[in-house]
Amino acid sequence: MNREGQDTGKHSALRGRMKADVAIAGGGLTGLSVALWLSRAGLRVALAEAETIGYGASGSCCGIVTPCRGLQYAAMETKLGAAVTDAYAHTHMKAIQAIVELCTRHGLNFSIREAPGMIVVEKDHANRLHEEAEAMKRAGLSAREEVLDPKLFARQKGLQISQVYVLDASAYLQALVTQAEATGVQIFERSRVTAVETDAVYTEGGSIQAPYIVIATGYPIVNTPGWYFIRLEQRSISLIQLTGARGPNAVFFSEDGSSACRVCGQNAVVQTSGCFVGYRKGFQEDPAAPAWAKRLGMRKTGSGTSGIETYTPDGLAYIGPYSSKTPDLFVGTGYGGNGLVGSMMAAQAISARILGLPSDGYEIYSPSRGINGLAMPLQLGTRYMKGMFGGAETPRCSHMGCRLVYNPVSRLWECPCHGSRFDGIGRVVNAPAIHAAQLRGRK
Ligand code: FES
């Protein structure tokens, strides 16, 4: 899949007013998963996608389903406590189980398979392996220290984790569409949501009135209430293809969680999380892909999609009511590069809330929780001030007016303030912007 999404040509744009039980803004993994879960429960669901299905971050997914992306459980236990860590593990495992069941038992016609998962740790940090394995075990996950092939990993050690699966992300997204439609979800493409109220979403061509609203646009598009703009950042993600003969079939994760390498036969794909969007120094290939290629004796054959992913200050997603004042307006975002699992957690948590089912640990993702320190808000504030007053000759972002930066690698205009991206003629590629940028004849 690429940034153009999956243009099935099947879904018309929203025209006129309609009513539903649930209106969803955004047709990526989150929007479709939530729609499917709620329509299966008998609710009438309507979904409005700005472009085509999978156009946004969902199109940059490399198909890894995992309970972790690096060494994170020991640190989480120290920072957030054992109860939160338990709930984190439990909700991730429940989502993984649901993805596997969805693929294998409900007629989704493509394969998902379990793959050996390995966190690769520099020998200097080997003491962290034992701590991580113990923290994962306390949270109910299986992990064990592993000796790696010294020909490939001369200076590293490994932590093998279970419950890692790989699938074809594009086929999975299409299967969600098929299932959602089979259960009655109404999908509208080329229907950008331009305004949201607590009982309606509005597009340029029409509106959906509904008692429950879900904002599944990647980065939330409503400024207040919620204030996501001081507690959520967007980072670039790229997929890079490798080929060669040495890599064993497995999924390897870097210890800091910033990259993952999925090896299958002679081919591999590296997913890297890079710098925040609009950061000039990040406009080059992340060194992670060449490092994996060298280590595994493979070579780069091409770059795939360039997407973005959202990150929260404490590493927990925001899933649930948009704010404490809006109990029937929901959001799912901040998955930190683990979008397949995060979107399924959003489906389970939001449907449980709407259907009045037990919360089952999802309260740890409450968007109304504290922001856990001032580091990210201060960083975002600084970026915003720089964005407002820097680069007098460059066009402004249609979201809150920051100066845009042209990224020659992605060939997109990027906003360093909250991470909106625009194509060469100013059309919105990624939220929170909802209106086109005025580029006035630039690239
Ligand atoms: Fe907020 Fe550009 S994304 S000002």
Coordinates of C-alpha atoms and ligand atoms in Angstrom, one line a residue, residues 229 234 384 388 397-404 415-422 431-433, ligand 1:
F229 CA -1.7 19.8 20.9
Q234 CA 4.0 13.1 15.4
Y384 CA 5.3 26.2 18.1
M388 CA 5.3 30.8 14.2
C397 CA 0.0 25.7 8.0
S398 CA -3.8 25.9 7.8
H399 CA -4.1 24.4 11.3
M400 CA -2.7 27.1 13.6
G401 CA -0.5 29.1 11.3
C402 CA 3.0 27.7 11.8
R403 CA 5.5 28.1 8.9
L404 CA 5.8 25.0 6.8
C415 CA 4.5 21.5 9.8
P416 CA 7.0 21.3 12.7
C417 CA 4.3 22.4 15.3
H418 CA 1.9 19.5 15.3
G419 CA 3.0 17.5 12.3
S420 CA 0.4 18.2 9.6
R421 CA 1.7 17.4 6.1
F422 CA 0.5 18.7 2.8
A431 CA -4.1 15.8 10.3
P432 CA -4.6 17.8 12.5
A433 CA -5.0 20.3 9.6
Ligands
FES1 FE1 -0.6 22.8 14.0 FE2 0.6 23.1 11.7 S1 -0.1 21.3 12.5 S2 0.1 24.6 13.2

